[in-house]
Coordinates of C-alpha atoms and ligand atoms in Angstrom, one line a residue:
M1 CA -11.5 27.5 -6.0
R2 CA -9.2 26.7 -3.1
V3 CA -5.6 25.8 -4.1
I4 CA -4.0 23.3 -1.8
E5 CA -0.5 24.3 -0.7
S6 CA 0.9 21.0 -1.5
L7 CA 4.7 21.1 -1.9
L8 CA 7.0 20.6 1.0
I9 CA 10.6 21.3 -0.2
D10 CA 13.5 22.1 2.0
G11 CA 11.2 22.6 5.0
Q12 CA 9.0 25.1 3.3
W13 CA 5.4 24.7 2.2
S14 CA 4.4 26.3 -1.1
S15 CA 2.1 26.1 -4.1
G16 CA 5.1 25.8 -6.4
T17 CA 5.2 27.7 -9.6
H18 CA 1.4 27.3 -10.2
L19 CA 2.1 26.3 -13.8
H20 CA 0.1 23.1 -13.6
Q21 CA -2.8 22.1 -11.3
A22 CA -4.9 19.0 -10.8
D23 CA -8.5 18.9 -9.7
V24 CA -9.5 17.2 -6.4
F25 CA -13.0 15.7 -6.1
N26 CA -15.2 14.5 -3.3
P27 CA -16.1 11.0 -4.5
A28 CA -19.3 11.0 -2.5
T29 CA -20.8 13.9 -4.5
G30 CA -18.6 14.0 -7.6
E31 CA -18.0 17.7 -6.9
Q32 CA -14.7 19.4 -7.3
I33 CA -13.5 20.6 -3.9
A34 CA -10.0 22.0 -4.6
K35 CA -7.2 22.5 -6.9
L36 CA -3.8 21.0 -6.3
S37 CA -0.6 22.6 -7.3
L38 CA 1.8 20.3 -9.1
A39 CA 5.5 20.4 -9.1
S40 CA 7.4 21.7 -12.1
T41 CA 10.9 20.4 -13.0
A42 CA 12.3 23.5 -11.3
D43 CA 10.4 22.5 -8.1
L44 CA 11.8 18.9 -8.5
D45 CA 15.3 20.3 -8.9
R46 CA 14.9 22.2 -5.6
A47 CA 13.6 19.0 -4.0
L48 CA 16.6 17.0 -5.2
A49 CA 19.0 19.6 -3.9
A50 CA 17.2 19.7 -0.6
A51 CA 17.2 15.9 -0.3
Q52 CA 20.9 15.8 -1.0
R53 CA 21.6 18.4 1.7
G54 CA 19.1 16.8 4.1
F55 CA 20.7 13.4 3.7
Q56 CA 24.1 14.8 4.8
V57 CA 22.5 16.1 8.0
W58 CA 20.2 13.1 8.8
R59 CA 22.8 10.4 8.2
K60 CA 25.0 12.0 10.8
T61 CA 22.1 12.3 13.3
S62 CA 22.3 9.5 15.8
A63 CA 19.8 6.7 15.6
Y64 CA 18.8 7.6 19.1
D65 CA 18.0 11.2 18.1
R66 CA 16.2 10.1 14.9
S67 CA 14.1 7.8 16.9
K68 CA 13.1 10.5 19.4
I69 CA 11.9 12.7 16.5
L70 CA 10.1 9.9 14.9
R71 CA 8.3 9.0 18.1
K72 CA 7.2 12.6 18.5
A73 CA 5.8 12.5 14.9
A74 CA 3.9 9.3 15.9
D75 CA 2.4 11.1 18.8
L76 CA 1.4 14.1 16.7
V77 CA -0.2 11.9 14.1
R78 CA -2.3 10.1 16.8
Q79 CA -3.3 13.5 18.3
R80 CA -4.4 14.7 14.9
S81 CA -5.9 11.5 13.7
D82 CA -9.5 12.7 13.7
E83 CA -8.7 15.6 11.4
I84 CA -6.5 13.5 9.2
A85 CA -9.3 10.8 9.0
A86 CA -11.9 13.4 7.9
L87 CA -9.6 14.4 5.0
I88 CA -9.1 10.8 4.0
T89 CA -12.9 10.3 3.8
L90 CA -13.5 13.6 2.1
E91 CA -11.1 12.9 -0.8
Q92 CA -10.9 9.1 -0.9
G93 CA -14.4 8.1 0.2
K94 CA -13.9 5.3 2.7
P95 CA -16.1 5.2 5.8
L96 CA -14.8 7.5 8.6
A97 CA -14.3 4.5 10.9
E98 CA -11.9 2.9 8.4
A99 CA -10.2 6.3 7.9
K100 CA -9.7 6.7 11.7
L101 CA -8.1 3.3 11.9
E102 CA -5.8 4.2 9.0
A103 CA -4.8 7.6 10.5
F104 CA -4.4 6.4 14.1
G105 CA -2.5 3.3 12.9
A106 CA 0.0 5.5 11.1
G107 CA 1.4 6.3 14.5
D108 CA 2.1 2.6 15.1
H109 CA 4.0 2.3 11.9
I110 CA 6.2 5.3 12.8
D111 CA 6.8 4.0 16.3
W112 CA 7.8 0.6 15.1
Y113 CA 10.3 2.0 12.6
A114 CA 11.6 4.4 15.3
E115 CA 12.4 1.4 17.5
E116 CA 13.7 -0.8 14.7
G117 CA 16.0 2.0 13.5
R118 CA 17.8 1.9 16.9
R119 CA 18.5 -1.8 16.4
A120 CA 20.0 -1.7 13.0
Y121 CA 23.1 -3.6 14.1
G122 CA 26.0 -4.6 11.9
R123 CA 28.3 -7.5 12.8
V124 CA 31.9 -8.5 13.5
I125 CA 33.3 -11.4 11.4
P126 CA 36.2 -13.5 12.9
P127 CA 39.3 -12.8 10.9
R128 CA 41.7 -15.3 9.4
V129 CA 44.7 -13.3 10.5
R130 CA 45.2 -12.2 14.1
G131 CA 45.0 -8.4 14.6
V132 CA 42.6 -7.9 11.7
R133 CA 39.2 -6.4 12.6
Q134 CA 36.4 -7.2 10.1
T135 CA 33.2 -5.3 10.6
V136 CA 30.0 -5.1 8.6
L137 CA 28.3 -1.7 8.8
R138 CA 24.7 -0.9 7.7
E139 CA 24.6 2.5 6.1
P140 CA 21.6 4.5 4.8
V141 CA 21.3 4.0 1.1
G142 CA 20.8 7.7 0.3
P143 CA 18.0 10.0 -0.9
V144 CA 14.9 8.0 -1.7
A145 CA 12.2 8.7 -4.3
A146 CA 8.9 7.2 -3.2
F147 CA 5.5 7.0 -5.0
S148 CA 2.4 6.2 -3.1
P149 CA -1.2 5.6 -4.2
W150 CA -4.7 6.9 -3.4
N151 CA -6.3 3.8 -1.8
F152 CA -4.6 4.3 1.6
P153 CA -3.3 7.8 1.3
V154 CA -1.8 7.7 4.8
S155 CA -0.8 4.2 5.5
Q156 CA 0.9 3.6 2.1
L157 CA 2.9 6.8 2.5
V158 CA 3.8 6.5 6.1
R159 CA 5.6 3.1 5.6
K160 CA 7.9 4.7 3.0
I161 CA 8.6 7.8 5.0
A162 CA 9.1 6.1 8.4
G163 CA 11.3 3.3 6.9
A164 CA 13.5 5.8 5.0
L165 CA 13.8 8.2 7.9
A166 CA 14.5 5.5 10.5
A167 CA 17.4 4.2 8.4
G168 CA 18.9 7.7 8.1
C169 CA 17.8 8.4 4.5
S170 CA 16.2 11.6 3.2
I171 CA 13.2 11.2 0.9
I172 CA 11.2 12.9 -1.8
A173 CA 7.7 11.4 -1.7
K174 CA 5.3 11.9 -4.5
G175 CA 1.8 11.6 -3.0
P176 CA -1.4 10.6 -4.8
E177 CA -2.9 13.6 -6.7
E178 CA -6.5 12.5 -6.1
T179 CA -6.1 12.3 -2.3
P180 CA -3.5 14.8 -1.3
S181 CA -4.7 16.5 1.9
S182 CA -4.2 13.7 4.4
C183 CA -0.7 13.1 3.0
I184 CA 0.1 16.7 3.5
E185 CA -1.0 16.5 7.2
L186 CA 1.0 13.4 7.7
C187 CA 4.2 15.2 6.5
R188 CA 3.3 18.2 8.6
A189 CA 3.4 16.0 11.7
F190 CA 6.9 14.8 10.8
Q191 CA 8.0 18.4 10.2
D192 CA 6.4 19.7 13.5
A193 CA 8.2 16.8 15.3
G194 CA 11.5 18.3 14.3
V195 CA 12.6 16.5 11.1
P196 CA 15.3 18.8 9.7
E197 CA 14.8 20.8 6.5
G198 CA 15.3 18.8 3.3
V199 CA 15.1 15.4 5.0
L200 CA 11.4 14.9 4.1
N201 CA 10.1 16.5 0.9
L202 CA 6.6 16.0 -0.5
V203 CA 5.6 16.8 -4.1
F204 CA 2.6 16.1 -6.3
G205 CA 2.8 16.2 -10.1
V206 CA 2.1 14.5 -13.4
P207 CA 3.1 11.0 -12.1
A208 CA 5.0 9.8 -15.1
E209 CA 6.9 13.0 -15.4
V210 CA 7.9 13.1 -11.7
S211 CA 8.9 9.5 -11.5
D212 CA 10.9 9.7 -14.7
Y213 CA 12.7 12.9 -13.6
L214 CA 13.5 11.7 -10.1
I215 CA 14.6 8.1 -10.9
R216 CA 17.0 9.3 -13.5
S217 CA 18.6 11.8 -11.1
D218 CA 22.0 10.9 -9.7
V219 CA 20.8 12.2 -6.3
I220 CA 18.3 9.4 -5.9
R221 CA 19.7 6.1 -4.6
K222 CA 16.5 4.1 -3.9
V223 CA 13.0 3.9 -5.4
S224 CA 9.9 2.7 -3.7
F225 CA 6.6 2.4 -5.5
T226 CA 3.1 1.1 -4.5
G227 CA 0.6 0.9 -7.3
S228 CA -0.4 -1.1 -10.4
V229 CA 1.7 -3.9 -12.1
P230 CA 2.2 -2.0 -15.4
V231 CA 3.4 1.1 -13.7
G232 CA 5.6 -0.9 -11.3
R233 CA 7.1 -2.8 -14.3
S234 CA 8.1 0.5 -16.0
L235 CA 9.5 2.2 -12.9
G236 CA 11.4 -1.0 -12.0
A237 CA 12.9 -1.1 -15.5
L238 CA 13.9 2.5 -15.2
A239 CA 15.4 2.0 -11.8
G240 CA 17.3 -1.0 -13.1
Q241 CA 18.6 0.9 -16.0
H242 CA 20.0 3.5 -13.6
L243 CA 21.1 0.8 -11.1
K244 CA 18.8 2.1 -8.3
R245 CA 17.6 -0.2 -5.6
C246 CA 13.9 -0.7 -5.8
T247 CA 10.9 -1.9 -3.7
L248 CA 7.8 -2.6 -5.7
E249 CA 4.5 -3.3 -3.9
L250 CA 2.1 -4.0 -6.8
G251 CA -1.3 -5.4 -7.5
G252 CA -2.7 -8.7 -6.3
H253 CA -5.6 -11.1 -6.9
A254 CA -5.9 -12.9 -3.6
P255 CA -7.5 -16.3 -3.4
F256 CA -9.8 -16.9 -0.4
I257 CA -10.0 -20.7 0.0
V258 CA -12.8 -22.2 2.1
C259 CA -12.5 -25.9 2.9
D260 CA -15.5 -28.0 3.9
D261 CA -14.4 -28.5 7.5
V262 CA -14.9 -24.9 8.7
D263 CA -17.8 -22.9 10.3
V264 CA -19.0 -21.8 6.9
N265 CA -21.3 -19.0 8.1
A266 CA -18.6 -17.4 10.2
V267 CA -16.0 -17.6 7.4
A268 CA -18.5 -16.1 4.9
A269 CA -19.2 -13.2 7.3
L270 CA -15.5 -12.6 7.8
G271 CA -14.8 -12.9 4.0
A272 CA -17.6 -10.3 3.2
G273 CA -16.1 -7.9 5.8
L274 CA -12.7 -8.2 4.3
K275 CA -13.9 -8.1 0.7
F276 CA -15.9 -4.9 0.9
R277 CA -13.6 -3.0 3.2
N278 CA -12.5 0.2 1.4
G279 CA -14.7 -0.9 -1.5
G280 CA -12.3 -3.7 -2.4
Q281 CA -9.7 -1.1 -3.4
I282 CA -7.0 -2.9 -1.5
C283 CA -4.1 -4.8 -3.1
A284 CA -4.5 -7.6 -0.5
S285 CA -8.3 -7.7 -0.8
P286 CA -9.7 -11.2 -1.3
T287 CA -10.9 -11.4 -4.9
R288 CA -11.2 -15.1 -5.9
F289 CA -13.4 -17.0 -3.5
Y290 CA -12.7 -20.8 -3.9
V291 CA -15.3 -22.8 -1.9
Q292 CA -15.3 -26.6 -1.6
S293 CA -18.3 -28.0 -3.5
S294 CA -20.1 -29.6 -0.5
V295 CA -20.4 -26.2 1.3
Y296 CA -20.6 -24.0 -1.8
E297 CA -24.4 -23.2 -1.6
Q298 CA -24.3 -22.5 2.1
F299 CA -21.3 -20.2 1.7
V300 CA -22.9 -18.2 -1.2
E301 CA -26.1 -17.7 0.8
A302 CA -24.3 -16.6 4.0
F303 CA -21.8 -14.4 2.0
C304 CA -24.7 -12.7 0.1
K305 CA -26.6 -12.2 3.3
A306 CA -23.6 -10.4 4.8
G307 CA -22.9 -8.4 1.7
A308 CA -26.6 -7.3 1.4
A309 CA -26.5 -6.0 4.9
I310 CA -23.6 -3.7 4.1
K311 CA -24.8 -0.1 4.1
L312 CA -23.7 2.0 1.1
G313 CA -23.4 5.8 1.6
D314 CA -21.2 8.8 2.2
G315 CA -18.3 7.8 4.3
H316 CA -19.0 10.8 6.7
D317 CA -22.3 9.2 7.7
A318 CA -21.6 7.1 10.8
S319 CA -23.8 4.2 9.6
T320 CA -22.0 3.8 6.3
Q321 CA -20.0 0.6 5.8
L322 CA -19.2 1.0 2.1
G323 CA -18.3 4.4 0.8
P324 CA -18.1 5.6 -2.8
L325 CA -15.2 4.3 -5.0
A326 CA -12.3 6.7 -5.1
N327 CA -12.8 7.8 -8.7
P328 CA -15.0 7.3 -11.7
R329 CA -12.4 5.1 -13.4
R330 CA -13.1 2.4 -10.8
V331 CA -16.9 2.5 -11.3
T332 CA -16.4 2.0 -15.1
A333 CA -13.8 -0.8 -14.6
V334 CA -16.0 -2.6 -12.0
Q335 CA -19.0 -2.5 -14.4
E336 CA -17.0 -3.8 -17.2
Y337 CA -15.8 -6.7 -15.1
V338 CA -19.4 -7.6 -14.1
D339 CA -20.8 -7.3 -17.6
D340 CA -18.0 -9.4 -19.1
A341 CA -18.4 -12.2 -16.4
L342 CA -22.2 -12.3 -17.0
A343 CA -21.8 -12.4 -20.7
L344 CA -19.5 -15.5 -20.2
G345 CA -22.1 -17.3 -18.1
A346 CA -21.5 -16.2 -14.5
H347 CA -24.5 -15.8 -12.2
L348 CA -25.2 -12.4 -10.5
A349 CA -26.0 -13.2 -6.9
L350 CA -25.9 -9.6 -5.5
G351 CA -25.5 -6.0 -6.7
G352 CA -24.0 -5.6 -10.2
K353 CA -25.0 -2.1 -11.1
G354 CA -23.6 1.3 -10.0
T355 CA -26.1 3.8 -8.5
G356 CA -25.4 6.2 -11.4
G357 CA -24.4 9.2 -9.3
P358 CA -24.1 11.7 -7.9
G359 CA -20.9 10.3 -6.5
F360 CA -19.0 7.2 -7.5
F361 CA -21.1 4.6 -5.8
Y362 CA -21.1 0.9 -6.5
P363 CA -22.8 -1.7 -4.3
A364 CA -21.4 -4.9 -2.8
T365 CA -21.5 -7.3 -5.7
V366 CA -21.3 -11.1 -5.8
L367 CA -20.8 -13.2 -8.9
T368 CA -21.0 -17.0 -8.7
D369 CA -19.8 -19.8 -10.9
V370 CA -17.6 -17.4 -12.7
P371 CA -15.7 -19.0 -15.7
E372 CA -12.0 -19.0 -15.3
G373 CA -11.6 -17.0 -18.5
A374 CA -13.6 -14.0 -17.2
R375 CA -11.6 -10.9 -16.9
V376 CA -12.5 -10.5 -13.3
M377 CA -10.8 -13.8 -12.6
C378 CA -7.6 -12.8 -14.3
E379 CA -7.2 -9.0 -13.8
E380 CA -7.1 -7.3 -10.4
P381 CA -10.7 -6.1 -9.9
F382 CA -9.8 -3.4 -7.3
G383 CA -13.5 -2.9 -6.5
P384 CA -16.4 -4.4 -4.5
I385 CA -16.7 -7.6 -6.5
A386 CA -16.5 -11.1 -5.0
S387 CA -16.2 -13.9 -7.6
V388 CA -17.1 -17.3 -6.1
V389 CA -16.1 -20.5 -7.7
R390 CA -16.2 -24.2 -6.5
F391 CA -13.4 -26.6 -6.0
D392 CA -13.2 -30.3 -5.2
T393 CA -9.7 -31.1 -3.8
V394 CA -7.1 -29.0 -2.0
E395 CA -4.5 -30.0 -4.6
D396 CA -6.9 -28.7 -7.3
V397 CA -7.5 -25.4 -5.6
I398 CA -3.8 -24.8 -5.0
E399 CA -3.3 -25.2 -8.8
K400 CA -6.1 -22.7 -9.5
A401 CA -4.9 -20.2 -6.9
N402 CA -1.3 -20.3 -8.4
S403 CA -2.5 -20.0 -12.0
L404 CA -2.3 -16.2 -12.2
P405 CA 0.9 -14.1 -12.4
F406 CA 0.0 -12.3 -9.1
G407 CA 1.3 -13.4 -5.8
L408 CA 0.6 -10.9 -3.0
A409 CA -1.9 -12.2 -0.5
A410 CA -3.7 -15.5 0.0
F411 CA -6.3 -16.6 2.6
A412 CA -7.3 -20.1 3.5
F413 CA -9.7 -21.6 6.0
T414 CA -9.6 -25.2 7.3
R415 CA -9.5 -27.0 10.6
S416 CA -7.1 -29.6 9.3
I417 CA -3.5 -29.0 10.2
Q418 CA -2.3 -31.1 7.2
R419 CA -4.4 -29.0 4.8
A420 CA -3.3 -25.7 6.5
T421 CA 0.4 -26.7 6.2
L422 CA 0.0 -27.8 2.6
L423 CA -1.6 -24.5 1.7
A424 CA 1.0 -22.5 3.6
D425 CA 3.8 -24.4 1.8
E426 CA 2.3 -24.5 -1.7
L427 CA 0.5 -21.2 -2.3
E428 CA 2.7 -18.9 -4.4
S429 CA 2.2 -15.7 -2.5
G430 CA 4.2 -13.2 -0.5
M431 CA 1.7 -13.5 2.4
V432 CA -0.5 -16.3 3.5
S433 CA -3.1 -15.8 6.2
I434 CA -4.7 -19.0 7.5
N435 CA -8.0 -19.0 9.5
H436 CA -8.0 -15.2 10.1
F437 CA -7.0 -11.9 8.7
G438 CA -3.4 -11.5 9.9
L439 CA -1.7 -9.1 7.5
A440 CA -0.2 -5.6 7.5
A441 CA 0.9 -5.1 11.1
P442 CA 4.0 -2.7 11.2
E443 CA 6.2 -5.5 12.5
T444 CA 5.4 -8.0 9.8
P445 CA 6.7 -8.0 6.2
F446 CA 4.2 -6.9 3.6
G447 CA 5.1 -7.7 0.0
G448 CA 4.6 -10.0 -3.0
V449 CA 6.2 -12.4 -5.4
K450 CA 5.8 -12.9 -9.1
D451 CA 4.1 -9.9 -10.8
S452 CA 3.0 -8.5 -7.4
G453 CA 6.5 -7.1 -7.0
Y454 CA 9.5 -7.5 -4.8
G455 CA 10.8 -6.4 -1.5
S456 CA 8.8 -5.8 1.7
E457 CA 7.5 -2.9 3.6
G458 CA 7.0 -3.6 7.3
G459 CA 9.0 -6.0 9.4
S460 CA 12.7 -5.8 9.7
E461 CA 12.8 -6.4 5.9
G462 CA 11.1 -3.1 5.5
L463 CA 13.9 -1.3 7.2
D464 CA 16.6 -3.4 5.4
A465 CA 15.4 -2.0 2.2
Y466 CA 16.9 1.4 3.1
F467 CA 20.4 0.2 4.0
T468 CA 23.5 -0.7 2.1
T469 CA 26.2 -3.0 3.4
K470 CA 29.7 -1.7 4.0
F471 CA 32.5 -4.2 4.9
V472 CA 35.4 -2.7 6.7
S473 CA 38.6 -4.7 7.2
Q474 CA 41.2 -3.0 9.5
I475 CA 44.6 -3.8 10.9
G476 CA 46.7 -2.0 13.4
Ligands
LIG1 P1 -2.6 3.7 -12.4 O1 -1.9 2.5 -12.7 O2 -2.6 4.8 -13.4 O3 -2.0 4.3 -11.0 C1 -1.8 3.6 -9.9 C2 -1.0 4.5 -8.9 O4 0.3 4.8 -9.5 C3 -1.6 5.9 -8.8 O5 -1.3 6.3 -7.4 C4 -0.8 6.8 -9.7 O6 -0.7 8.1 -9.3 C5 0.5 6.2 -9.7 N1 1.2 6.3 -11.0 C6 0.7 6.1 -12.2 N2 1.6 6.2 -13.2 C7 2.8 6.5 -12.5 C8 4.1 6.8 -12.9 N3 4.5 6.7 -14.2 N4 5.0 7.1 -12.0 C9 4.7 7.1 -10.7 N5 3.4 6.9 -10.2 C10 2.5 6.6 -11.1 O7 -4.1 3.3 -12.1 P2 -5.2 3.9 -11.2 O8 -6.4 4.0 -12.1 O9 -4.9 5.0 -10.4 O10 -5.4 2.7 -10.2 C11 -5.9 1.4 -10.7 C12 -5.0 0.3 -10.5 O11 -3.9 0.6 -9.8 C13 -5.8 -0.7 -9.7 O12 -6.4 -1.6 -10.6 C14 -4.7 -1.4 -9.0 O13 -4.3 -2.5 -9.7 C15 -3.6 -0.5 -8.9 N6 -3.4 0.1 -7.5 C16 -2.7 -0.7 -6.6 C17 -2.5 -0.2 -5.4 C18 -1.7 -1.0 -4.4 O14 -1.9 -0.8 -3.2 N7 -0.9 -1.9 -4.8 C19 -3.0 1.1 -5.0 C20 -3.6 1.8 -6.0 C21 -3.8 1.3 -7.2

């Protein structure tokens, strides 16, 4: 069995000490395709020492020179995006077209941070006493420990790497063990572009052991995690205990609100496209479809029609629109959500049963009239299930939408400017997208409120996360 050379430490690729390995599977067949070498604590110690040295080099590299290297990395990622996309599909399962967008789009994220890093201005504050010069400097926070998940192996990781590097930080990134190869190629592009040794380090390992070891280390000054709420809560607590800055991009349960004044069929088609993208394994995926009563039946019919037309298959097949789920855990979880909702009285309008293998396939599934207490209405489904529920007034739907502890993304559709403004103002969500899908561009902040975490990736806020503030007062 092929062993993936997975560790990038101090500019060198290696398979580490080989003490522990993880199995990597193709979710479309369920077959094991490789073994992944995992970092030992000795490997992590080397990575920490490298990140410490790398930080001293990189923080003294001018923003101009950092930007040039990052732009070169962006070009390399774009040039290699077909190969990177094939690796995403092989290990994660999403259709190749979606993987290509992810891989090619990574170049955009790097370019944006490269530009923004050159504009990380401080400021001058007028003094009370003549002759005093008061300046505010923005300095890189220090070596970063970053943890990224398997649902977007490249675009989740690239935001952390590009943000940290643009600010002048070094980074130890722990990639997702289930989908390592595209992460490795992403890091190779940074390395080939000229990022100095030790500045970017990539490891894989036993997640809880790696995060515990890195966050406790004195070397690490900032933690960034994307993943589930329970893990985010525990990493945030550990980071707090050690007074490390932290960005947490956690789960969501996005409401998708359809008012009665819209083109219902068009909104249903858009909603189905958004829902079933990446098999619904997206933190900002619409999950609770609230539809105003007078257009409810029409919406359900159009939504199911669009969902039924979605072709399930191996992501490498050009006609596939819905690939396998990334791992068998998701298939089990999705089936449990469906069975629970049906037992509580929901109606199954589409799908509802996994194909049973080979591979981890689950079809586009629509549940209607789902009771509020059903697990799928309360827990993040992270799968291809749309739950459709009716509502009567906008005030009523705002209350329903805000009733969960999540607050990542929300979508709303209405032609009324008053309703749109009310929804934008009242939805408890880090991101609100009205009448279209308008989230996740490199230049816009991406992040949640409540249990969905804190801090943003993307936008100028994404870069701010990697800076500290230094105030200098000088006379003479
Ligand atoms: P999980 O909670 O075990 O893992 C989620 C991610 O966190 C994985 O990438 C995993 O490697 C990592 N992780 C787990 N424990 C960790 C630790 N102690 N330290 C550092 N990293 C750790 O669950 P899972 O089965 O892999 O995924 C299922 C759930 O995770 C989903 O239901 C969803 O809520 C959430 N998730 C969210 C995102 C997101 O984009 N916010 C991405 C992937 C998964």
